[in-house]
mmCIF file of C-alpha atoms in Angstrom:
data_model
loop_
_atom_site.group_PDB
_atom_site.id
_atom_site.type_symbol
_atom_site.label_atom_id
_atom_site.label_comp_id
_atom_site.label_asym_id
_atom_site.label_seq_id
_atom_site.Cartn_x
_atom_site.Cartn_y
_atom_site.Cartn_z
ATOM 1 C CA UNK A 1 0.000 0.000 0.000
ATOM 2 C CA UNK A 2 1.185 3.296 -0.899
ATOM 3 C CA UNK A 3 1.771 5.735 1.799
ATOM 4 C CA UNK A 4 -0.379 9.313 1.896
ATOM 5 C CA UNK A 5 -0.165 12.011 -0.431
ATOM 6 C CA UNK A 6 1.081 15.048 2.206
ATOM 7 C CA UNK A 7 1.581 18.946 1.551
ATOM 8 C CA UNK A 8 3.181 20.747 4.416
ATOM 9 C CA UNK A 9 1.100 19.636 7.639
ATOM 10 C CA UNK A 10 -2.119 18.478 5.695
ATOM 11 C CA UNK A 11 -1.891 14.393 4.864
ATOM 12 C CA UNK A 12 -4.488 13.275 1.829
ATOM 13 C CA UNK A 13 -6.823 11.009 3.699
ATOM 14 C CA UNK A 14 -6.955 8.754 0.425
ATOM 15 C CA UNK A 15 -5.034 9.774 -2.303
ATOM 16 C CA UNK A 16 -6.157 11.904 -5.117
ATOM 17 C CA UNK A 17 -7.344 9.556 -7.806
ATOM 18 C CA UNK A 18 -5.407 11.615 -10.867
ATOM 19 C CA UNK A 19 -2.214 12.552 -10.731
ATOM 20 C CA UNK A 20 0.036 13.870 -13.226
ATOM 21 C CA UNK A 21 3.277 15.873 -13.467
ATOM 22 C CA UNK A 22 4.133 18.518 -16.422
ATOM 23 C CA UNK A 23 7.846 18.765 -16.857
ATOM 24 C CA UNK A 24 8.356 22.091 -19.085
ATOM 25 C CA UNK A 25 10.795 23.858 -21.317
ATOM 26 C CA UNK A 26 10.903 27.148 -23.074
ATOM 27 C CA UNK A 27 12.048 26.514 -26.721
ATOM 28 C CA UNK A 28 12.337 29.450 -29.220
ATOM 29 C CA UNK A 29 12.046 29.707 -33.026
ATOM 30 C CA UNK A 30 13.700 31.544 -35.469
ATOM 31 C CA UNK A 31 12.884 32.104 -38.907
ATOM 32 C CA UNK A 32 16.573 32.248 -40.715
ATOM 33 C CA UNK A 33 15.788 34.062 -44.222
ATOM 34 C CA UNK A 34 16.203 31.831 -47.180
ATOM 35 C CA UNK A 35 17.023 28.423 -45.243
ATOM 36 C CA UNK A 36 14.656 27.724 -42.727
ATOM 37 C CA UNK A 37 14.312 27.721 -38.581
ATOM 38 C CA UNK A 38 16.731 27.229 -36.008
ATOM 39 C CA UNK A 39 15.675 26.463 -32.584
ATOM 40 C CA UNK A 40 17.085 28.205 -29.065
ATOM 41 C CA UNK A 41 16.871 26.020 -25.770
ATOM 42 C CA UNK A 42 15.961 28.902 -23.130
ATOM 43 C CA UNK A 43 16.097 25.939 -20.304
ATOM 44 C CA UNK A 44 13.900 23.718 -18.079
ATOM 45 C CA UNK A 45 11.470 25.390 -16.225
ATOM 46 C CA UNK A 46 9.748 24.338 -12.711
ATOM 47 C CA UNK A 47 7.315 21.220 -13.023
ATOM 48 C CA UNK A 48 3.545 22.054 -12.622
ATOM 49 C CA UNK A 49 2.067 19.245 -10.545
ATOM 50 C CA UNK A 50 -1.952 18.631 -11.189
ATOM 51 C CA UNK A 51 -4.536 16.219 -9.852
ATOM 52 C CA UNK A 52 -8.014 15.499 -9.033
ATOM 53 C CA UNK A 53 -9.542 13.164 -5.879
ATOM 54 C CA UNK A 54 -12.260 13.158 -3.605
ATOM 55 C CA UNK A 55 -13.053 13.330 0.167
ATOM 56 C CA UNK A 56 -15.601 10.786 0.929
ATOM 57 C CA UNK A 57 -17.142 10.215 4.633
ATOM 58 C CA UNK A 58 -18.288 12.368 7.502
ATOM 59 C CA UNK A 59 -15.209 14.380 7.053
ATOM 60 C CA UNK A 60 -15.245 15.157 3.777
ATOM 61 C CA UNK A 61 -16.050 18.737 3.843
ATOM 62 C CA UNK A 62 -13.687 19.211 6.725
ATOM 63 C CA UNK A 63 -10.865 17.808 4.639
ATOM 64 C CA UNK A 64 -11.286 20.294 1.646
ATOM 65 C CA UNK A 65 -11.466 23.270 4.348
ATOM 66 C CA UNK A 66 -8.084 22.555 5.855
ATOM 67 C CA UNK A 67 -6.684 22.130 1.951
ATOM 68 C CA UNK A 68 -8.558 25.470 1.262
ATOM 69 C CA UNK A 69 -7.023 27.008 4.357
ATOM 70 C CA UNK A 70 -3.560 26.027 3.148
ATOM 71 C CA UNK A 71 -4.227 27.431 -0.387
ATOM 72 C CA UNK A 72 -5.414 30.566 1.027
ATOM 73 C CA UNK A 73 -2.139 30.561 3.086
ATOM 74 C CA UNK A 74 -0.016 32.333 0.869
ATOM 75 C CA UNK A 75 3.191 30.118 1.407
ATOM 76 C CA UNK A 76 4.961 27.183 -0.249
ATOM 77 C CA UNK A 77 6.210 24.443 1.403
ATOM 78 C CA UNK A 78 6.872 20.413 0.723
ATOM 79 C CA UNK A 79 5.163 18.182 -1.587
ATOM 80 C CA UNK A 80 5.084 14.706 -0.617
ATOM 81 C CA UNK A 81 3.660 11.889 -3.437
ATOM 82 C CA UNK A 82 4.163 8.566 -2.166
ATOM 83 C CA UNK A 83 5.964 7.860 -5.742
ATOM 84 C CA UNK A 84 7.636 10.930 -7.249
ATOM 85 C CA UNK A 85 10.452 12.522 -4.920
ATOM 86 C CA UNK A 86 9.313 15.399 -2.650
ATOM 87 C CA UNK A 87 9.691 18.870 -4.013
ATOM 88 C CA UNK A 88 8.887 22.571 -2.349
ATOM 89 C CA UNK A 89 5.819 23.279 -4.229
ATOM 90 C CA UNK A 90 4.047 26.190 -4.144
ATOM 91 C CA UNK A 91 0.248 25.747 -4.051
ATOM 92 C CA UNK A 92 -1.138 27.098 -7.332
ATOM 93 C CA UNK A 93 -4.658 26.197 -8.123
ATOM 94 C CA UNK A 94 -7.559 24.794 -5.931
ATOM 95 C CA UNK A 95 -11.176 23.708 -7.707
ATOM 96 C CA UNK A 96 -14.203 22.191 -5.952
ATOM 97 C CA UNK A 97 -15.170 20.005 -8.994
ATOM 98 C CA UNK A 98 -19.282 19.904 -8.125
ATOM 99 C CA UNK A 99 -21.410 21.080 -5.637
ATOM 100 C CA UNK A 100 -20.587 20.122 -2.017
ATOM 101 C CA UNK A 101 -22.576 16.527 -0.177
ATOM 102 C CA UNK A 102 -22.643 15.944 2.951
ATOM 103 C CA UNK A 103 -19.969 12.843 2.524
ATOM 104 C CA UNK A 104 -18.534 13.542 -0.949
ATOM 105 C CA UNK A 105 -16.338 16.121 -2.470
ATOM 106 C CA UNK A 106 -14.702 16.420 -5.744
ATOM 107 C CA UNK A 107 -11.879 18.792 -6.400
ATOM 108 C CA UNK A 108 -8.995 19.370 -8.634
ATOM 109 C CA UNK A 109 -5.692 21.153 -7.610
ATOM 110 C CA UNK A 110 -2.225 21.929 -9.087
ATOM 111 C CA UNK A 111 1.276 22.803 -7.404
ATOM 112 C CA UNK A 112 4.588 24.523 -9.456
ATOM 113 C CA UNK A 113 7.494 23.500 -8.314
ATOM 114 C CA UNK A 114 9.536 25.810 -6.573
ATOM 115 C CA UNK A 115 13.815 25.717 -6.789
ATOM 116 C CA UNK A 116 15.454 28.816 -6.068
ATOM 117 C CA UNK A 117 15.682 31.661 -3.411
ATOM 118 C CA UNK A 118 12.535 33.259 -1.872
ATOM 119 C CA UNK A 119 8.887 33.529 -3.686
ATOM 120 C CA UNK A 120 8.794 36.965 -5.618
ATOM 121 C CA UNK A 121 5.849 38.284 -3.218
ATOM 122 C CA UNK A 122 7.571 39.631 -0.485
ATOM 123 C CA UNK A 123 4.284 38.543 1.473
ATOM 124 C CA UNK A 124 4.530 35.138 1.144
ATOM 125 C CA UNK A 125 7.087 32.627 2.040
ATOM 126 C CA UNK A 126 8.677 29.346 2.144
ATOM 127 C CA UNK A 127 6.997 27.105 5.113
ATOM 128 C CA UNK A 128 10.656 25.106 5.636
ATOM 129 C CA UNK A 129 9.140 22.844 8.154
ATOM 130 C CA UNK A 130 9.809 19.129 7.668
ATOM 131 C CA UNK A 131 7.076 17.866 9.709
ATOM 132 C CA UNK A 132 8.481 15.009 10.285
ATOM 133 C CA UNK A 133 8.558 13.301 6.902
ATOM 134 C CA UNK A 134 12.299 12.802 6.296
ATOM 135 C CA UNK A 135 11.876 12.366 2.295
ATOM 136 C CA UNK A 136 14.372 14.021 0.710
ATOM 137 C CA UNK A 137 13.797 16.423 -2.327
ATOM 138 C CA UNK A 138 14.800 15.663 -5.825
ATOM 139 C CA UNK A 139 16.891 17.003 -8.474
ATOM 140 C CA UNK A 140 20.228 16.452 -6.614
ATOM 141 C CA UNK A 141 19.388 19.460 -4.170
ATOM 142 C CA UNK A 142 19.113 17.376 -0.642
ATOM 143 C CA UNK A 143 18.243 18.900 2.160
ATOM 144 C CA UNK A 144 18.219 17.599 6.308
ATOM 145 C CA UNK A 145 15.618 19.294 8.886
ATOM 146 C CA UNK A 146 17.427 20.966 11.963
ATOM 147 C CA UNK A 147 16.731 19.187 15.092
ATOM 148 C CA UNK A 148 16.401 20.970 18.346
ATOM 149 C CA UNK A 149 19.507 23.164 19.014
ATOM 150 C CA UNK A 150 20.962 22.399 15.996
ATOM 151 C CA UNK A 151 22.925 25.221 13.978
ATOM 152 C CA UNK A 152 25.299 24.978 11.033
ATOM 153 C CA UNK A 153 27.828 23.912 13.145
ATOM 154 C CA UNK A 154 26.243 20.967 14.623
ATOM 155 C CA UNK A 155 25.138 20.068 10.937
ATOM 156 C CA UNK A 156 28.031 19.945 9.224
ATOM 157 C CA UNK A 157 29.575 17.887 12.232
ATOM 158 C CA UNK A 158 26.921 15.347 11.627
ATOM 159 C CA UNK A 159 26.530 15.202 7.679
ATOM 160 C CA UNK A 160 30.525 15.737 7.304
ATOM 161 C CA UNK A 161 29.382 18.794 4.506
ATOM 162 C CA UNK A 162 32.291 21.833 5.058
ATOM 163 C CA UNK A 163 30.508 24.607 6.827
ATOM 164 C CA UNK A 164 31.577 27.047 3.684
ATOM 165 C CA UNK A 165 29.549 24.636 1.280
ATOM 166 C CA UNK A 166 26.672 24.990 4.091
ATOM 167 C CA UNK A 167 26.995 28.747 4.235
ATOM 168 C CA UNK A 168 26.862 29.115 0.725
ATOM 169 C CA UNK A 169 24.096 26.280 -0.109
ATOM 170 C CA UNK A 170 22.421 28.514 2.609
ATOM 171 C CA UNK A 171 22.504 32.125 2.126
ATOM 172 C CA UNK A 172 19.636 33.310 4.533
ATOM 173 C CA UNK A 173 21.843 32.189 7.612
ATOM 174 C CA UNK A 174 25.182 34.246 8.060
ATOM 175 C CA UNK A 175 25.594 32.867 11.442
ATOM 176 C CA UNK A 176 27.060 29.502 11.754
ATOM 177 C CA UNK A 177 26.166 29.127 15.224
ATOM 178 C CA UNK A 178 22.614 30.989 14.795
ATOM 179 C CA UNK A 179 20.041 28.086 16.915
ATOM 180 C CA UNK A 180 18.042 26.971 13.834
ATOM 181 C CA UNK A 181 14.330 26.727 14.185
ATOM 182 C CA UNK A 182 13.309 23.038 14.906
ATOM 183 C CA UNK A 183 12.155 21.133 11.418
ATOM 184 C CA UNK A 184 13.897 23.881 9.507
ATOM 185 C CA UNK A 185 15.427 22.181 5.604
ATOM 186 C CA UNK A 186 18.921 23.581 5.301
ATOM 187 C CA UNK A 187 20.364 22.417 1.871
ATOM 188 C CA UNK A 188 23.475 20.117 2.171
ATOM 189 C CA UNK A 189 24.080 19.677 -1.291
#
């Protein structure tokens, strides 16, 4: 059996039914005169995660508020599927598919991937807690969650990464000794 479908704190009762992943790159054409096309490769760009599912049982209403509330959040955080790798994921798109029973709701949703520094809103952010899932996140980026007391310090002593690499994999702490926030991810490679 296939273990839950989880987003930041919120773990899919049942997973969604439909899942699919979009991987994405820009391409250019250009018309060369008198001989044809060339095409540019502009690069990969972040994968756009979509599905459908429903909530069935006394709790099915419940369980699309608490995905609503996350959507309405304004933050991004980690994407668990128990079959693709876990990715930060930013929570894009959130449909209720028909009209709300008492035990059955249909809905749709879709994440984008998110690699890189901070979200472009200034408002929202990065939710870097791990909550306990321990799946690392693909694309050769890992990351570990900082356990109580830890700092950069303590991490590279454990994972045996130099504290420059750590420092520079991590440019939002300029304190190697800083106390990291329990559950933080702090990129060791």
């Amino acid at each position: 059996m296939l273990d839950s479908m989880q987003y930041r704190d919120f773990v899919w009762p049942n997973n969604p039914s439909r899942f699919e992943v979009e991987y994405r790159r820009t391409l250019h054409s250009y018309k060369l005169p008198f001989s044809g096309y060339v095409v540019q490769d502009l690069g990969l760009q972040n994968k756009i995660i979509r599905g459908s599912g429903e909530f069935v049982g006394p709790d099915a209403y419940e369980n699309f508020r608490k995905l609503a509330a996350l959507f309405e959040e304004n933050k991004g955080g980690k994407l668990i599927h128990p079959v693709w790798p876990a990715m930060l994921a930013y929570f894009a798109k959130l449909d209720l598919v028909q009209e709300p029973k008492e035990d059955h709701i249909s809905y749709s949703f879709e994440f984008w991937e998110y690699i890189g520094s901070r979200f472009s809103d200034d408002n929202s952010e990065m939710d870097d807690t791990d909550y306990g899932t321990g799946y690392p996140l693909g694309g050769g980026i890992r990351f570990t969650s900082a356990a109580a007391g830890d700092t950069l310090n303590t991490i590279a002593a454990k994972t045996g990464v130099p504290i420059e690499k750590l420092l520079k994999y991590n440019p939002t702490i300029t304190d190697p000794d800083e106390v990291l926030k329990t559950g933080r991810l702090v990129r060791v490679r």
